[in-house]
Tab-separated table of C-alpha atoms in Angstrom:
chain	number	residue	atom	x	y	z
W	1	MET	CA	-9.851	-7.004	35.796
W	2	GLN	CA	-6.730	-9.240	36.233
W	3	GLY	CA	-4.451	-10.968	33.379
W	4	ALA	CA	-4.431	-14.728	32.987
W	5	ASP	CA	-2.119	-16.185	35.962
W	6	PRO	CA	1.423	-16.958	33.953
W	7	ASP	CA	1.821	-20.003	36.274
W	8	ALA	CA	-1.734	-21.579	35.475
W	9	PRO	CA	-1.105	-25.116	34.618
W	10	MET	CA	-0.869	-25.759	30.960
W	11	ARG	CA	-1.268	-29.850	31.283
W	12	ALA	CA	-4.644	-29.006	32.846
W	13	TRP	CA	-5.445	-27.751	29.056
W	14	ARG	CA	-6.574	-30.128	26.126
W	15	THR	CA	-4.740	-29.853	22.805
W	16	ALA	CA	-7.104	-27.967	20.167
W	17	LEU	CA	-4.555	-28.596	17.366
W	18	ARG	CA	-2.074	-30.929	16.318
W	19	VAL	CA	0.617	-30.419	13.681
W	20	TRP	CA	2.065	-33.734	12.018
W	21	ARG	CA	5.130	-33.625	9.916
W	22	GLY	CA	5.309	-37.285	8.379
W	23	ASP	CA	4.465	-39.661	11.268
W	24	TYR	CA	5.843	-37.376	13.762
W	25	ILE	CA	3.641	-34.889	15.828
W	26	GLU	CA	5.744	-31.697	15.904
W	27	ASN	CA	3.692	-29.298	17.256
W	28	ARG	CA	0.682	-29.362	19.923
W	29	HIS	CA	-1.381	-25.959	20.009
W	30	VAL	CA	-3.698	-24.967	23.024
W	31	ALA	CA	-6.913	-22.690	22.545
W	32	HIS	CA	-9.896	-21.764	23.979
W	33	VAL	CA	-13.373	-21.521	22.349
W	34	ALA	CA	-16.334	-20.222	23.494
W	35	VAL	CA	-19.897	-20.244	21.662
W	36	VAL	CA	-22.387	-17.935	23.126
W	37	THR	CA	-26.344	-16.705	22.601
W	38	ALA	CA	-26.950	-12.944	22.305
W	39	ASP	CA	-28.580	-13.302	25.976
W	40	GLY	CA	-25.091	-14.523	27.402
W	41	ARG	CA	-25.931	-18.112	27.285
W	42	LEU	CA	-22.693	-20.400	27.118
W	43	VAL	CA	-23.721	-23.193	24.307
W	44	GLY	CA	-20.189	-24.634	23.638
W	45	ALA	CA	-16.984	-24.527	25.248
W	46	PHE	CA	-13.389	-26.062	24.525
W	47	ASN	CA	-10.830	-25.347	27.370
W	48	ASP	CA	-11.556	-22.113	29.442
W	49	PRO	CA	-14.465	-20.227	27.382
W	50	HIS	CA	-13.839	-16.995	29.773
W	51	ARG	CA	-10.043	-16.908	29.808
W	52	PRO	CA	-8.883	-13.215	30.084
W	53	THR	CA	-8.767	-12.336	26.587
W	54	LEU	CA	-6.780	-9.109	24.977
W	55	VAL	CA	-9.463	-8.733	22.122
W	56	ARG	CA	-7.168	-6.358	20.069
W	57	SER	CA	-8.750	-5.825	16.577
W	58	ALA	CA	-11.793	-7.965	17.185
W	59	ALA	CA	-13.006	-4.969	19.330
W	60	LYS	CA	-13.262	-2.631	16.023
W	61	PRO	CA	-17.058	-3.128	15.532
W	62	ALA	CA	-18.053	-1.911	18.791
W	63	GLN	CA	-15.375	0.982	18.715
W	64	ALA	CA	-16.972	1.742	15.421
W	65	LEU	CA	-20.656	1.675	17.081
W	66	ALA	CA	-18.925	4.060	19.729
W	67	VAL	CA	-17.811	6.504	17.066
W	68	LEU	CA	-21.561	6.214	15.518
W	69	GLU	CA	-23.079	7.586	19.138
W	70	ALA	CA	-20.537	9.687	20.071
W	71	ALA	CA	-20.536	11.860	16.745
W	72	PRO	CA	-24.452	11.781	15.297
W	73	GLY	CA	-23.381	14.515	12.820
W	74	LEU	CA	-20.442	12.335	11.607
W	75	ALA	CA	-22.540	8.976	11.693
W	76	LYS	CA	-25.001	10.507	9.193
W	77	ARG	CA	-22.040	11.170	6.425
W	78	LEU	CA	-20.587	7.565	6.878
W	79	GLY	CA	-21.639	5.149	4.488
W	80	SER	CA	-21.360	1.230	4.597
W	81	ALA	CA	-18.107	1.236	2.959
W	82	ASP	CA	-16.716	3.628	5.409
W	83	LEU	CA	-17.611	1.651	8.275
W	84	ALA	CA	-16.448	-1.809	6.715
W	85	LEU	CA	-12.770	0.141	6.617
W	86	MET	CA	-13.545	1.596	10.035
W	87	CYS	CA	-13.803	-2.140	11.293
W	88	ALA	CA	-11.119	-3.441	8.871
W	89	SER	CA	-7.395	-4.687	9.308
W	90	HIS	CA	-6.712	-4.087	5.855
W	91	SER	CA	-3.809	-5.072	4.066
W	92	ALA	CA	-3.203	-1.498	2.693
W	93	GLU	CA	-4.224	-2.565	-1.030
W	94	PRO	CA	-5.526	0.283	-3.561
W	95	GLU	CA	-8.863	0.113	-2.575
W	96	HIS	CA	-7.866	0.429	0.988
W	97	LEU	CA	-5.729	3.255	0.324
W	98	ALA	CA	-8.348	5.098	-2.282
W	99	LYS	CA	-11.149	4.895	0.240
W	100	ALA	CA	-8.930	5.990	3.403
W	101	CYS	CA	-7.836	9.100	1.251
W	102	GLU	CA	-11.076	9.861	0.494
W	103	MET	CA	-12.318	9.667	3.906
W	104	MET	CA	-9.718	12.045	5.020
W	105	THR	CA	-10.671	14.443	2.167
W	106	ARG	CA	-13.992	14.344	3.124
W	107	PHE	CA	-13.598	14.573	6.912
W	108	GLY	CA	-11.202	17.081	7.334
W	109	VAL	CA	-8.314	14.725	8.724
W	110	THR	CA	-4.923	14.702	7.504
W	111	GLU	CA	-2.464	12.032	7.810
W	112	THR	CA	-0.465	13.461	10.446
W	113	ASP	CA	-3.716	13.620	12.472
W	114	LEU	CA	-3.104	9.673	12.640
W	115	VAL	CA	-1.363	8.249	15.781
W	116	CYS	CA	-1.202	4.653	14.259
W	117	GLY	CA	1.928	5.100	12.332
W	118	GLY	CA	2.903	3.048	9.364
W	119	HIS	CA	4.376	-1.009	9.012
W	120	PRO	CA	4.794	-3.399	6.424
W	121	SER	CA	1.521	-4.468	4.570
W	122	LEU	CA	-0.414	-7.559	5.724
W	123	SER	CA	-0.278	-8.736	2.373
W	124	ALA	CA	3.098	-9.949	1.026
W	125	ARG	CA	2.309	-9.519	-2.580
W	126	VAL	CA	1.734	-5.617	-1.394
W	127	ASN	CA	4.819	-5.431	0.344
W	128	ARG	CA	6.757	-6.690	-2.703
W	129	HIS	CA	5.165	-3.919	-4.567
W	130	TRP	CA	6.284	-1.367	-1.880
W	131	ILE	CA	10.078	-2.734	-1.951
W	132	ARG	CA	10.471	-2.670	-5.596
W	133	GLU	CA	8.855	0.949	-5.600
W	134	GLY	CA	11.152	2.084	-2.448
W	135	PHE	CA	7.580	3.203	-1.028
W	136	GLU	CA	7.508	3.857	2.746
W	137	PRO	CA	4.372	3.444	4.119
W	138	GLY	CA	2.835	6.256	6.350
W	139	ALA	CA	-0.108	6.039	8.815
W	140	VAL	CA	-2.765	5.921	6.161
W	141	CYS	CA	-1.156	2.516	5.091
W	142	SER	CA	-1.809	0.963	8.849
W	143	ASN	CA	-4.058	-1.795	8.894
W	144	CYS	CA	-6.116	0.058	11.441
W	145	SER	CA	-6.045	3.372	9.450
W	146	GLY	CA	-9.888	3.164	8.795
W	147	LYS	CA	-10.771	3.285	12.552
W	148	HIS	CA	-8.593	6.199	13.337
W	149	ILE	CA	-9.929	8.187	10.609
W	150	GLY	CA	-13.491	7.711	11.795
W	151	MET	CA	-11.871	8.552	15.458
W	152	ALA	CA	-10.047	11.425	14.158
W	153	ALA	CA	-13.106	12.578	12.406
W	154	ALA	CA	-15.312	11.986	15.586
W	155	ALA	CA	-13.195	13.741	17.849
W	156	ILE	CA	-13.354	16.880	15.722
W	157	GLU	CA	-17.062	16.814	15.768
W	158	MET	CA	-16.988	16.295	19.499
W	159	THR	CA	-13.884	18.617	20.576
W	160	GLY	CA	-13.300	20.573	17.857
W	161	THR	CA	-10.004	18.871	17.325
W	162	PRO	CA	-8.565	15.568	16.670
W	163	CYS	CA	-5.757	15.670	18.985
W	164	ARG	CA	-5.340	13.352	21.629
W	165	TYR	CA	-8.227	11.037	20.452
W	166	GLU	CA	-6.317	8.270	21.351
W	167	ALA	CA	-6.176	9.132	24.894
W	168	SER	CA	-7.822	7.020	27.609
W	169	ASP	CA	-9.269	9.914	29.187
W	170	HIS	CA	-10.678	11.500	25.811
W	171	PRO	CA	-14.306	11.514	25.858
W	172	LEU	CA	-14.473	9.147	22.613
W	173	GLN	CA	-12.566	6.532	24.558
W	174	GLN	CA	-14.631	7.070	27.481
W	175	ARG	CA	-17.738	6.407	25.160
W	176	VAL	CA	-15.857	3.212	23.761
W	177	ARG	CA	-15.298	1.688	27.199
W	178	GLN	CA	-19.561	2.658	27.926
W	179	VAL	CA	-20.137	0.914	24.789
W	180	LEU	CA	-17.757	-2.152	25.294
W	181	CYS	CA	-19.665	-2.562	29.019
W	182	GLU	CA	-23.151	-2.237	27.677
W	183	LEU	CA	-22.384	-4.903	24.672
W	184	THR	CA	-20.803	-7.739	26.865
W	185	ASP	CA	-22.793	-6.830	30.598
W	186	LEU	CA	-19.596	-6.211	32.176
W	187	ALA	CA	-18.883	-3.644	35.092
W	188	PRO	CA	-15.930	-1.124	33.890
W	189	GLU	CA	-13.765	-2.523	36.335
W	190	GLN	CA	-14.228	-6.101	34.860
W	191	ILE	CA	-12.743	-4.977	31.506
W	192	GLY	CA	-9.114	-4.511	31.715
W	193	TRP	CA	-6.626	-2.233	29.312
W	194	ALA	CA	-3.811	-1.876	27.413
W	195	VAL	CA	-2.206	-0.269	24.669
W	196	ASP	CA	-2.709	-1.629	21.350
W	197	GLY	CA	-0.117	-2.031	18.471
W	198	CYS	CA	-1.883	0.723	16.373
W	199	HIS	CA	-1.530	3.146	19.924
W	200	LEU	CA	-5.242	2.884	21.018
W	201	PRO	CA	-6.805	1.453	24.083
W	202	THR	CA	-7.574	-2.077	23.936
W	203	PRO	CA	-9.979	-3.917	26.133
W	204	ALA	CA	-9.342	-7.555	27.802
W	205	MET	CA	-12.631	-9.589	28.849
W	206	PRO	CA	-13.406	-12.977	29.161
W	207	LEU	CA	-13.560	-14.664	25.633
W	208	SER	CA	-17.138	-15.316	26.490
W	209	ARG	CA	-18.091	-11.740	26.674
W	210	LEU	CA	-16.324	-11.332	23.304
W	211	ALA	CA	-18.596	-13.954	21.748
W	212	ARG	CA	-21.428	-12.523	23.270
W	213	LEU	CA	-20.516	-8.959	21.385
W	214	TYR	CA	-20.441	-11.117	17.995
W	215	ALA	CA	-23.633	-12.653	19.022
W	216	ARG	CA	-25.617	-9.242	19.578
W	217	LEU	CA	-24.001	-7.891	15.997
W	218	ALA	CA	-25.496	-11.221	14.502
W	219	GLU	CA	-29.025	-10.979	16.214
W	220	SER	CA	-29.299	-7.085	15.525
W	221	ALA	CA	-28.962	-8.192	11.723
W	222	ASP	CA	-31.990	-10.583	12.286
W	223	VAL	CA	-33.594	-8.221	14.550
W	224	ALA	CA	-33.516	-4.832	12.771
W	225	PRO	CA	-35.086	-5.238	9.012
W	226	GLN	CA	-37.987	-7.020	10.980
W	227	HIS	CA	-38.687	-4.379	13.296
W	228	ALA	CA	-38.362	-0.617	11.934
W	229	GLU	CA	-38.837	0.624	15.290
W	230	ALA	CA	-36.053	-1.290	17.039
W	231	ASP	CA	-33.932	0.109	19.626
W	232	PRO	CA	-31.553	2.978	17.615
W	233	ARG	CA	-28.600	0.951	18.958
W	234	VAL	CA	-29.679	-2.313	17.413
W	235	GLN	CA	-30.475	-0.558	14.214
W	236	ARG	CA	-26.624	0.658	14.238
W	237	LEU	CA	-25.256	-2.672	15.572
W	238	ALA	CA	-27.414	-4.069	12.329
W	239	THR	CA	-25.499	-1.220	9.940
W	240	ILE	CA	-22.027	-2.383	10.891
W	241	TYR	CA	-23.050	-6.020	10.714
W	242	ARG	CA	-24.151	-5.103	7.168
W	243	SER	CA	-20.890	-2.895	6.285
W	244	MET	CA	-18.848	-5.661	7.320
W	245	SER	CA	-20.804	-8.573	5.354
W	246	GLY	CA	-21.592	-6.254	2.406
W	247	HIS	CA	-17.827	-5.278	2.052
W	248	PRO	CA	-15.476	-8.086	2.777
W	249	GLN	CA	-13.056	-6.944	0.684
W	250	LEU	CA	-12.520	-3.896	2.699
W	251	VAL	CA	-12.188	-5.621	5.841
W	252	ALA	CA	-9.119	-7.515	5.045
W	253	GLY	CA	-7.857	-7.919	1.261
W	254	ASN	CA	-6.967	-10.517	-1.091
W	255	GLU	CA	-6.646	-14.029	0.127
W	256	ARG	CA	-7.100	-12.893	3.591
W	257	PHE	CA	-8.963	-15.032	5.680
W	258	CYS	CA	-11.843	-12.474	6.787
W	259	THR	CA	-12.474	-11.400	3.373
W	260	ARG	CA	-12.763	-15.008	2.072
W	261	LEU	CA	-14.909	-16.215	4.845
W	262	MET	CA	-17.390	-13.609	4.339
W	263	GLN	CA	-17.698	-14.090	1.094
W	264	ALA	CA	-18.057	-17.281	1.179
W	265	ALA	CA	-20.929	-17.115	3.731
W	266	GLY	CA	-22.826	-14.555	1.712
W	267	GLY	CA	-23.804	-12.729	4.753
W	268	ALA	CA	-24.675	-15.430	6.918
W	269	LEU	CA	-21.744	-14.102	9.076
W	270	ILE	CA	-19.193	-11.955	9.989
W	271	GLY	CA	-15.536	-12.629	11.155
W	272	LYS	CA	-12.905	-10.491	12.279
W	273	VAL	CA	-9.530	-11.015	13.349
W	274	GLY	CA	-7.608	-9.872	16.439
W	275	ALA	CA	-3.736	-10.005	16.861
W	276	GLU	CA	-2.039	-12.989	18.469
W	277	GLY	CA	-4.432	-15.539	17.817
W	278	VAL	CA	-7.628	-14.297	18.384
W	279	TYR	CA	-11.020	-14.503	16.220
W	280	ALA	CA	-14.487	-13.784	16.530
W	281	VAL	CA	-17.396	-14.592	14.458
W	282	GLY	CA	-21.262	-13.574	14.740
W	283	LEU	CA	-23.456	-15.945	13.144
W	284	ARG	CA	-26.854	-15.023	12.354
W	285	ALA	CA	-29.947	-17.408	13.406
W	286	ARG	CA	-31.374	-20.230	11.299
W	287	PRO	CA	-34.131	-22.341	11.852
W	288	GLY	CA	-33.632	-24.339	15.169
W	289	ARG	CA	-30.902	-22.202	16.037
W	290	PRO	CA	-30.506	-18.563	17.464
W	291	ALA	CA	-28.024	-16.169	16.663
W	292	LEU	CA	-24.449	-17.088	18.003
W	293	GLY	CA	-21.107	-15.223	18.918
W	294	MET	CA	-17.890	-17.611	18.566
W	295	ALA	CA	-14.604	-16.408	19.880
W	296	VAL	CA	-11.536	-18.232	19.824
W	297	LYS	CA	-7.775	-17.715	21.274
W	298	VAL	CA	-4.830	-19.692	20.583
W	299	GLU	CA	-2.363	-19.341	23.531
W	300	ASP	CA	0.856	-19.396	21.266
W	301	GLY	CA	-1.093	-16.533	18.681
W	302	HIS	CA	-0.500	-18.919	15.815
W	303	GLY	CA	-2.260	-16.991	12.755
W	304	VAL	CA	-2.767	-20.254	10.658
W	305	VAL	CA	-3.683	-22.202	13.634
W	306	VAL	CA	-6.687	-19.811	14.664
W	307	GLU	CA	-8.043	-19.954	11.194
W	308	THR	CA	-8.305	-23.422	11.178
W	309	LEU	CA	-9.668	-23.595	14.268
W	310	VAL	CA	-12.256	-21.495	13.463
W	311	CYS	CA	-13.055	-23.670	10.675
W	312	ALA	CA	-13.362	-26.768	12.578
W	313	ALA	CA	-15.619	-24.779	15.004
W	314	LEU	CA	-17.858	-23.421	12.618
W	315	ARG	CA	-18.054	-26.845	11.032
W	316	HIS	CA	-19.111	-28.651	14.389
W	317	TRP	CA	-21.968	-25.916	14.471
W	318	GLN	CA	-22.919	-26.684	10.963
W	319	ALA	CA	-22.146	-23.265	9.705
W	320	MET	CA	-18.836	-23.667	7.713
W	321	PRO	CA	-19.311	-22.064	4.022
W	322	SER	CA	-17.934	-23.992	1.411
W	323	GLY	CA	-14.553	-23.167	-0.742
W	324	LEU	CA	-12.432	-22.785	2.153
W	325	GLU	CA	-10.770	-26.232	1.990
W	326	ASP	CA	-7.553	-25.052	1.958
W	327	ILE	CA	-8.172	-23.185	5.178
W	328	GLU	CA	-9.988	-25.970	7.048
W	329	LYS	CA	-7.520	-28.475	5.998
W	330	PRO	CA	-4.366	-26.916	4.873
W	331	ARG	CA	-1.720	-28.936	3.447
W	332	LEU	CA	1.736	-28.167	4.856
W	333	LEU	CA	4.636	-27.806	2.065
W	334	ASN	CA	8.126	-27.329	2.233
W	335	THR	CA	10.227	-24.912	0.037
W	336	ALA	CA	10.144	-27.552	-3.078
W	337	GLY	CA	6.388	-27.755	-2.991
W	338	ALA	CA	6.084	-31.227	-1.564
W	339	VAL	CA	3.360	-31.820	0.840
W	340	ILE	CA	4.973	-32.808	4.070
W	341	GLY	CA	2.426	-32.763	6.954
W	342	ARG	CA	-1.108	-31.576	7.858
W	343	MET	CA	-2.836	-30.053	10.656
W	344	GLU	CA	-5.319	-31.861	13.111
W	345	PRO	CA	-7.684	-29.791	14.727
W	346	ARG	CA	-9.351	-31.835	17.818
W	347	LEU	CA	-12.002	-29.375	19.137
W	348	ALA	CA	-14.506	-31.498	21.108
W	349	PHE	CA	-17.120	-29.160	22.674
W	350	ASP	CA	-18.594	-29.304	26.276
């Protein structure tokens, strides 16, 4: 799979969101949106729904599925909270770190086994606390530590050692590749690979295929409870969906969009951020509408913009939960606390 053409004519893409400061347009943001059914039917698009996209942390549910399938012994020992942390981009708040440390102890993984490294928290409040305490974050504090703990534990079951679980030729990563191909109906050569911020392989695929992955997650949550004899993979996907929707606090953290969105939705959807302006949503079916997957990519990687656009897309599809008005229609404040501007989404779906 080739990366996007760096010389693609931006002027051919419509503006997805405008930022106003007073009476002036200060910024215009370009984005792409794909809305897809679980069987792959594109039902909504804005700009290029097939844009080749590095999905980053939005791939975590698929990576968690690969762990469940590659290490069946471990899968029997993973609870819903464990799976939620494996799918998380967490803020390293106390409950995140407590769960991560408990998982390491239970599965025989040490912090030195984790190749993700440490970094500042995604929470400004946590960072301020760390600075006051003179705390230096290690690998367990990485927003991806849950995924790494799960992968290291799976590698122990598969090979007897956690070493090299991140390597592209490791049998665990080979299973990840297979799972992604099967969930997205792409051939191996149609998925590209780069190295993520946490040192794991990260896939690149058409945005519409990321949406399809999340549609399948959402559909599984509808099918599995009604059909106990459903395909084992459907049951595992449903378990991942329920783990994320049932533990939204573990998936992100206080005041984070993923957490607030899933809390407000009450199980009707799951949402997962990826770095650099990527976001994916799985919407469960409702009367007159099948399960849907939605994927958004903001060209300039702006995190606040992608959250507002996700809200605009959910509003269009009549799936926007209440209580998120500050994200859907954010007020732009200056350092004195005065309102000085606004964001104006301009999504019009094909």
